[in-house]
XYZ file of C-alpha atoms in Angstrom:
460
model
C -128.769 62.724 27.333
C -131.082 59.637 27.686
C -130.961 58.937 23.984
C -127.129 59.425 23.932
C -126.853 56.624 26.533
C -129.287 54.411 24.744
C -127.283 54.704 21.560
C -124.254 53.441 23.488
C -126.023 50.314 24.753
C -125.244 47.311 22.620
C -127.329 44.439 22.349
C -125.572 41.413 24.023
C -125.172 38.411 21.987
C -125.121 34.692 23.172
C -123.147 33.476 20.309
C -119.520 34.392 20.096
C -119.202 35.779 16.582
C -115.495 35.866 16.630
C -115.592 31.908 16.389
C -117.887 32.092 13.227
C -116.268 31.571 9.952
C -117.533 32.780 6.414
C -116.494 29.841 4.573
C -118.163 27.201 6.890
C -120.797 29.677 8.502
C -123.270 27.096 9.083
C -121.294 24.370 10.798
C -119.496 27.002 12.933
C -122.835 28.499 13.986
C -124.032 25.021 14.970
C -120.902 24.524 17.173
C -121.192 27.903 18.780
C -124.856 27.531 19.274
C -124.296 24.258 21.054
C -121.546 25.516 23.185
C -123.833 28.650 24.256
C -126.616 26.213 25.231
C -128.898 27.647 22.587
C -129.033 24.278 20.950
C -129.708 21.086 22.687
C -128.756 17.510 21.706
C -132.181 17.056 20.290
C -131.919 20.077 18.274
C -128.405 19.123 16.849
C -129.699 15.597 16.047
C -132.814 17.016 14.388
C -130.713 19.417 12.237
C -128.250 16.692 11.122
C -131.229 14.421 10.038
C -132.854 17.151 8.200
C -129.477 17.918 6.474
C -129.177 14.168 5.353
C -132.765 14.112 4.164
C -131.799 17.293 2.122
C -128.763 15.550 0.790
C -130.855 12.374 -0.238
C -133.420 14.642 -2.057
C -130.407 16.589 -3.902
C -128.854 13.315 -4.832
C -131.970 11.885 -6.165
C -132.688 14.946 -8.295
C -128.991 14.898 -9.464
C -129.673 11.369 -10.933
C -132.808 12.931 -12.524
C -135.191 10.965 -9.981
C -133.994 7.494 -10.774
C -131.897 6.863 -7.847
C -130.299 8.459 -4.684
C -127.142 6.226 -5.138
C -124.203 8.460 -5.938
C -120.416 8.449 -5.875
C -119.038 9.309 -2.396
C -116.932 12.203 -3.881
C -120.190 13.708 -5.634
C -122.325 13.434 -2.333
C -119.607 15.033 -0.377
C -119.530 17.876 -2.882
C -123.280 18.133 -2.890
C -123.296 18.345 0.896
C -120.819 21.154 0.985
C -122.835 22.979 -1.603
C -126.038 22.547 0.606
C -124.221 23.634 3.625
C -122.729 26.796 1.869
C -126.308 27.615 0.587
C -127.877 27.245 4.099
C -124.982 29.414 5.531
C -125.471 32.065 2.855
C -129.075 32.503 4.142
C -128.101 32.476 7.728
C -125.386 35.080 7.159
C -128.037 37.387 5.847
C -130.064 37.384 9.065
C -129.762 40.275 11.495
C -127.234 38.458 13.907
C -125.932 35.128 14.851
C -128.431 34.588 17.703
C -131.356 35.228 15.331
C -129.820 32.744 13.040
C -129.660 29.942 15.673
C -133.258 30.605 16.639
C -134.074 30.411 12.721
C -132.418 27.107 12.589
C -134.528 25.930 15.672
C -137.919 27.041 14.345
C -137.630 26.439 10.534
C -137.143 23.343 8.470
C -133.626 22.931 6.943
C -135.316 22.413 3.481
C -137.071 25.916 3.881
C -133.805 27.609 4.898
C -131.828 25.950 2.106
C -134.611 27.372 -0.456
C -134.148 30.849 0.946
C -130.506 30.488 0.603
C -130.861 29.257 -3.033
C -133.003 32.333 -3.749
C -130.291 34.520 -2.279
C -127.721 32.988 -4.539
C -129.734 33.809 -7.658
C -130.108 37.447 -6.285
C -126.226 37.697 -5.836
C -125.590 36.079 -9.239
C -127.715 38.546 -10.894
C -125.915 41.224 -9.103
C -122.523 39.757 -9.944
C -123.407 39.736 -13.607
C -124.430 43.323 -13.541
C -121.252 44.256 -11.593
C -119.134 42.341 -13.997
C -120.564 44.532 -16.887
C -119.742 47.541 -14.853
C -116.094 46.217 -14.525
C -115.666 45.738 -18.235
C -116.859 49.079 -18.871
C -114.451 50.811 -16.437
C -111.588 48.275 -17.492
C -108.253 49.693 -17.696
C -106.235 50.019 -20.880
C -102.921 48.155 -19.907
C -100.531 45.554 -21.100
C -100.532 43.636 -18.137
C -101.508 39.994 -18.915
C -102.907 38.702 -15.643
C -105.228 41.708 -15.437
C -106.659 41.224 -19.020
C -106.767 37.601 -19.030
C -108.749 37.580 -15.819
C -111.170 40.095 -16.764
C -111.648 38.928 -20.254
C -111.758 35.197 -19.740
C -111.288 34.180 -16.223
C -114.335 35.794 -14.655
C -116.613 35.015 -17.623
C -115.864 31.285 -17.054
C -117.349 31.594 -13.723
C -120.728 32.684 -15.168
C -120.520 29.811 -17.820
C -119.621 26.956 -15.133
C -121.018 27.967 -11.803
C -123.623 25.434 -10.701
C -125.613 26.970 -7.710
C -127.670 23.613 -7.286
C -124.932 21.253 -6.575
C -121.639 23.313 -6.305
C -122.593 26.506 -4.807
C -119.409 26.476 -2.818
C -117.077 26.430 -5.869
C -115.708 29.495 -7.883
C -114.874 28.053 -11.278
C -113.068 31.273 -12.330
C -109.522 31.543 -13.503
C -108.306 34.634 -11.360
C -104.648 35.367 -11.588
C -104.909 39.064 -11.018
C -104.159 39.876 -7.475
C -106.244 42.443 -5.833
C -104.999 45.182 -3.170
C -107.395 43.775 -0.629
C -107.578 39.956 -1.350
C -111.054 38.292 -0.987
C -110.864 35.867 1.766
C -113.344 33.724 3.951
C -116.226 33.583 1.463
C -116.931 31.063 -1.206
C -118.853 30.496 -4.394
C -120.986 33.465 -5.644
C -119.993 35.655 -2.566
C -116.206 35.327 -3.668
C -116.879 36.398 -7.229
C -119.188 39.214 -6.015
C -116.692 40.630 -3.478
C -113.824 40.331 -6.172
C -115.801 42.185 -8.560
C -116.638 44.948 -6.103
C -113.079 45.416 -5.096
C -111.873 45.273 -8.769
C -114.666 47.939 -9.779
C -113.268 50.384 -7.034
C -109.655 49.781 -8.055
C -110.556 50.370 -11.662
C -112.341 53.614 -10.646
C -109.402 54.836 -8.858
C -106.833 54.142 -11.744
C -109.141 55.647 -14.193
C -108.525 59.102 -12.451
C -105.038 58.751 -14.264
C -104.201 58.704 -17.600
C -103.509 55.039 -19.175
C -100.181 56.421 -20.617
C -98.947 57.713 -17.314
C -99.878 54.269 -15.745
C -98.047 52.437 -18.394
C -94.963 54.773 -17.973
C -95.137 54.238 -14.199
C -95.456 50.450 -14.364
C -92.690 50.151 -17.059
C -90.582 52.300 -14.911
C -91.293 49.802 -12.019
C -90.292 46.968 -14.288
C -89.953 46.861 -18.194
C -91.647 43.417 -18.039
C -94.474 44.447 -15.903
C -96.726 42.868 -18.535
C -95.879 39.543 -17.220
C -95.822 40.224 -13.611
C -98.519 39.287 -10.977
C -98.710 42.998 -9.669
C -101.584 45.013 -8.589
C -101.893 48.115 -10.654
C -103.915 49.901 -8.143
C -101.463 49.622 -5.498
C -98.590 50.958 -7.743
C -100.610 53.878 -8.863
C -101.637 54.714 -5.349
C -98.133 54.506 -4.182
C -96.793 56.704 -7.053
C -99.478 59.308 -6.614
C -98.638 59.565 -2.737
C -95.021 59.779 -3.659
C -95.710 62.581 -5.874
C -97.556 64.607 -3.256
C -94.958 63.772 -0.640
C -92.402 65.394 -2.878
C -94.564 68.444 -3.156
C -95.708 67.785 -6.698
C -99.095 67.262 -8.396
C -100.034 63.659 -8.319
C -101.902 63.205 -11.538
C -99.031 62.604 -13.941
C -97.243 60.039 -11.527
C -94.110 61.910 -12.862
C -91.704 61.446 -9.931
C -88.099 61.622 -11.313
C -85.250 59.703 -9.943
C -83.576 62.850 -8.580
C -86.929 63.791 -6.774
C -87.077 60.183 -5.195
C -83.387 60.695 -4.034
C -84.322 64.093 -2.478
C -87.412 62.568 -0.916
C -85.377 59.809 0.546
C -83.064 62.334 2.199
C -85.958 64.466 3.456
C -88.162 61.649 4.918
C -85.270 59.988 6.537
C -85.183 63.071 8.940
C -88.862 62.098 10.235
C -89.698 59.442 12.982
C -92.278 56.914 12.034
C -95.358 58.693 13.310
C -94.428 61.912 11.786
C -94.026 60.153 8.243
C -97.168 58.071 8.669
C -99.121 61.539 9.394
C -97.468 63.088 6.257
C -98.707 59.845 4.045
C -102.176 60.472 5.760
C -102.199 64.097 4.812
C -101.108 63.360 1.264
C -103.878 60.783 0.962
C -106.596 63.307 2.222
C -105.385 65.683 -0.273
C -105.347 63.347 -3.164
C -109.026 62.147 -2.315
C -110.188 65.728 -2.035
C -108.724 66.368 -5.380
C -110.232 63.336 -7.159
C -113.590 64.558 -7.786
C -116.604 62.235 -7.145
C -114.487 59.412 -5.491
C -117.469 58.352 -3.455
C -117.391 56.968 0.017
C -116.647 53.348 -0.979
C -113.641 54.385 -2.945
C -112.425 56.457 -0.057
C -112.627 53.815 2.390
C -110.884 51.334 -0.033
C -108.077 53.602 -0.344
C -107.886 54.382 3.300
C -107.917 50.489 3.992
C -104.548 50.322 1.657
C -102.821 52.988 3.534
C -101.368 51.081 6.424
C -99.689 48.633 4.000
C -98.319 51.335 1.780
C -97.227 53.353 4.753
C -95.278 50.348 6.082
C -93.626 49.944 2.838
C -92.553 53.475 2.598
C -91.435 53.476 6.277
C -89.343 50.515 5.709
C -87.884 51.767 2.426
C -86.939 55.122 4.035
C -85.288 53.253 7.092
C -83.388 50.954 4.625
C -82.472 53.696 2.096
C -84.254 51.810 -0.673
C -87.020 54.443 -1.400
C -86.192 54.122 -5.054
C -87.371 50.458 -5.183
C -90.868 51.355 -3.590
C -91.420 54.467 -5.600
C -90.976 54.238 -9.412
C -89.860 56.812 -11.800
C -91.916 56.591 -15.077
C -90.234 55.591 -18.144
C -91.491 55.999 -21.691
C -90.271 53.047 -23.608
C -90.686 54.734 -26.963
C -88.037 57.321 -26.040
C -85.412 54.847 -25.125
C -82.637 54.225 -27.572
C -83.284 51.131 -29.603
C -81.098 48.319 -31.039
C -82.248 46.867 -34.260
C -81.646 43.152 -34.425
C -81.440 41.907 -37.777
C -81.018 37.946 -38.666
C -79.699 36.791 -41.915
C -81.940 34.970 -44.194
C -82.874 31.310 -43.379
C -81.732 28.303 -45.386
C -83.973 26.523 -47.646
C -86.079 23.770 -46.202
C -84.112 21.017 -48.032
C -80.775 22.001 -46.527
C -82.313 22.603 -43.071
C -83.783 19.171 -43.026
C -80.449 17.698 -44.072
C -78.815 19.226 -41.018
C -81.624 18.139 -38.669
C -81.185 14.663 -40.047
C -77.330 14.858 -39.384
C -77.916 16.085 -35.845
C -80.374 13.414 -35.087
C -77.851 10.730 -35.743
C -74.989 12.517 -34.134
C -73.954 10.465 -30.965
C -71.563 13.064 -29.271
C -72.400 16.524 -28.153
C -69.188 17.903 -29.368
C -70.042 16.790 -32.815
C -73.421 18.277 -32.886
C -72.051 21.749 -31.591
C -69.275 21.422 -34.385
C -71.962 20.829 -37.058
C -74.114 23.643 -35.818
C -71.113 26.057 -35.703
C -70.282 25.139 -39.275
C -73.557 25.027 -40.994
C -76.069 27.233 -39.051
C -75.495 30.966 -39.796
C -79.034 32.471 -39.336
C -80.345 33.285 -35.893
C -83.969 31.887 -37.364
C -82.480 28.717 -38.441
C -80.752 28.300 -34.963
C -83.999 28.901 -33.108
C -85.768 26.460 -35.167
C -83.125 23.977 -34.719
C -83.295 24.151 -30.952
C -86.899 22.871 -31.075
C -86.291 20.437 -34.002
C -83.087 18.612 -33.240
C -84.100 16.864 -30.172
C -81.384 18.195 -28.012
C -81.050 17.419 -24.329
C -80.730 20.260 -21.870
C -76.836 19.963 -21.679
C -76.706 20.284 -25.509
C -79.057 23.305 -25.782
C -76.898 25.000 -22.844
C -73.893 24.358 -25.164
C -75.613 25.967 -28.009
C -76.529 29.109 -25.821
C -72.841 29.138 -24.994
C -71.902 30.095 -28.503
C -74.345 32.996 -28.785
C -73.343 36.583 -28.063
C -74.964 38.906 -25.673
C -77.144 40.469 -28.355
C -78.353 37.039 -29.588
C -79.115 35.777 -25.845
C -80.998 39.062 -25.272
C -83.145 38.301 -28.522
C -83.746 34.800 -27.537
C -84.722 35.903 -24.038
C -87.129 38.599 -25.528
C -88.628 35.911 -27.723
C -88.901 33.240 -25.096
C -89.221 35.200 -21.781
C -89.542 32.773 -18.795
C -93.066 32.845 -17.570
C -94.007 31.276 -14.313
C -97.563 29.891 -14.273
C -99.440 32.746 -15.715
C -99.012 31.745 -19.497
C -97.483 28.483 -19.102
C -100.629 26.779 -19.803
C -100.876 28.407 -23.081
C -97.379 27.113 -24.225
C -96.444 23.607 -25.623
C -94.620 21.232 -23.475
C -91.433 21.861 -25.742
C -91.541 25.771 -25.453
C -92.100 25.448 -21.617
C -89.199 23.181 -21.537
C -86.975 25.566 -23.787
C -87.723 28.458 -21.547
C -86.660 26.730 -18.450
C -83.450 25.701 -20.136
C -82.965 29.286 -21.288
C -83.588 30.856 -17.811
C -81.310 28.370 -16.288
C -78.537 29.296 -18.587
C -79.188 32.829 -17.983
C -79.192 32.476 -14.224
C -75.680 30.577 -14.495
C -73.945 33.749 -15.996
C -71.932 36.106 -14.146
C -74.070 39.108 -12.860
C -72.141 41.540 -14.906
C -72.954 39.732 -18.246
C -76.654 39.153 -17.063
C -76.770 42.894 -16.491
C -75.344 43.560 -20.017
C -77.980 41.093 -21.510
C -80.782 42.576 -19.647
C -79.795 46.153 -20.599
C -79.536 45.147 -24.275
C -82.839 43.218 -24.049
C -84.511 46.547 -22.821
C -83.237 48.495 -25.943
C -84.063 45.741 -28.504
C -86.350 46.953 -31.122
C -89.515 44.862 -31.623
C -89.024 44.938 -35.411
C -87.661 41.308 -35.559
C -89.149 40.078 -32.380
């Protein structure tokens, strides 16, 4: 009995840890230590002076010992780096009170050095974890996922400077996690991101790559370009299958089954439905052999969000928007788009020269209608003839639905995921095309979208 009581006794802390922040742990700890009376004015002044001395030493090293004079921006960055490194070590101590006492008893330079060693340890762990993530990488066509894993994270290890920019995270991370990493900086951020991504990959690898592809294609035929989280889509799909009384491994919930599920779940109140989702999750985790405690916790952490989405979808009769029915694009009917042969270079150059000297848009459009018969020539012309948006839009106006669909397929509008890889002319062209498409009546948009989904990739 005494032991039970002792286990319930929690150590009382002087520092209010709720006011501490992960990104600025050191400075928030100083503030709270001062407020709590653990640090006196003389302690605070001494710590500040030692931080300035550390900054001067680091600046001198930055200049290879020749001078401590440095640009203000660079000095500010080095100071942030120093504070981040010190905070990293202080965070590793048993508790905040212990950390404040460490600040009072040890030199800032010593604490910094311990933090710097901790960064090296975390960096080694991050490199190891990155290799594990590459090994359990998913086979998917999603661009942000592949770009982040293949190049974005690798950039971090090439550019990260723990001595002077320990707070920075020079990685190109577009792929969004189910549980975003917040309130940490530098190596802590990349390490936590990799830990989450590894778990998401582990979960998704319990399912066939083809089934995930069909599920995501059913969600959106252009999922390759979307900033979606694959883990969340797969988890939701698997739970949907279980709620419908099916096996979850194939993620093969049909549209008819989603409609039936909508009808069935609409009879439940919120708590009953939440309990059903929890039971489905328990059943799924039990069936996923060797999930491990960390993965189970990761899945459970995602449940409130997914439960809310399903509850809201059932309530608004839009469950078919939250649960996706898989689609195999290879089985869809295809439209084969064939363009006529392009004109020879001399003839094409002559038309471009004529267009460049044309003064009026109407004359340019008339010339294009008369001379250009090939889709390929027209596409080239839109880049070479130096047309303004109004003129490009006029040209789009003479195209039929299949030609617009082909144009959209070849030049899809991309937000900022791949935009950096495109030329300025291509970015502008895609904006014009999207603007034109958005201006069309919804019925024509739907027709073009439908044709686009059926276009064969032969010509594209």
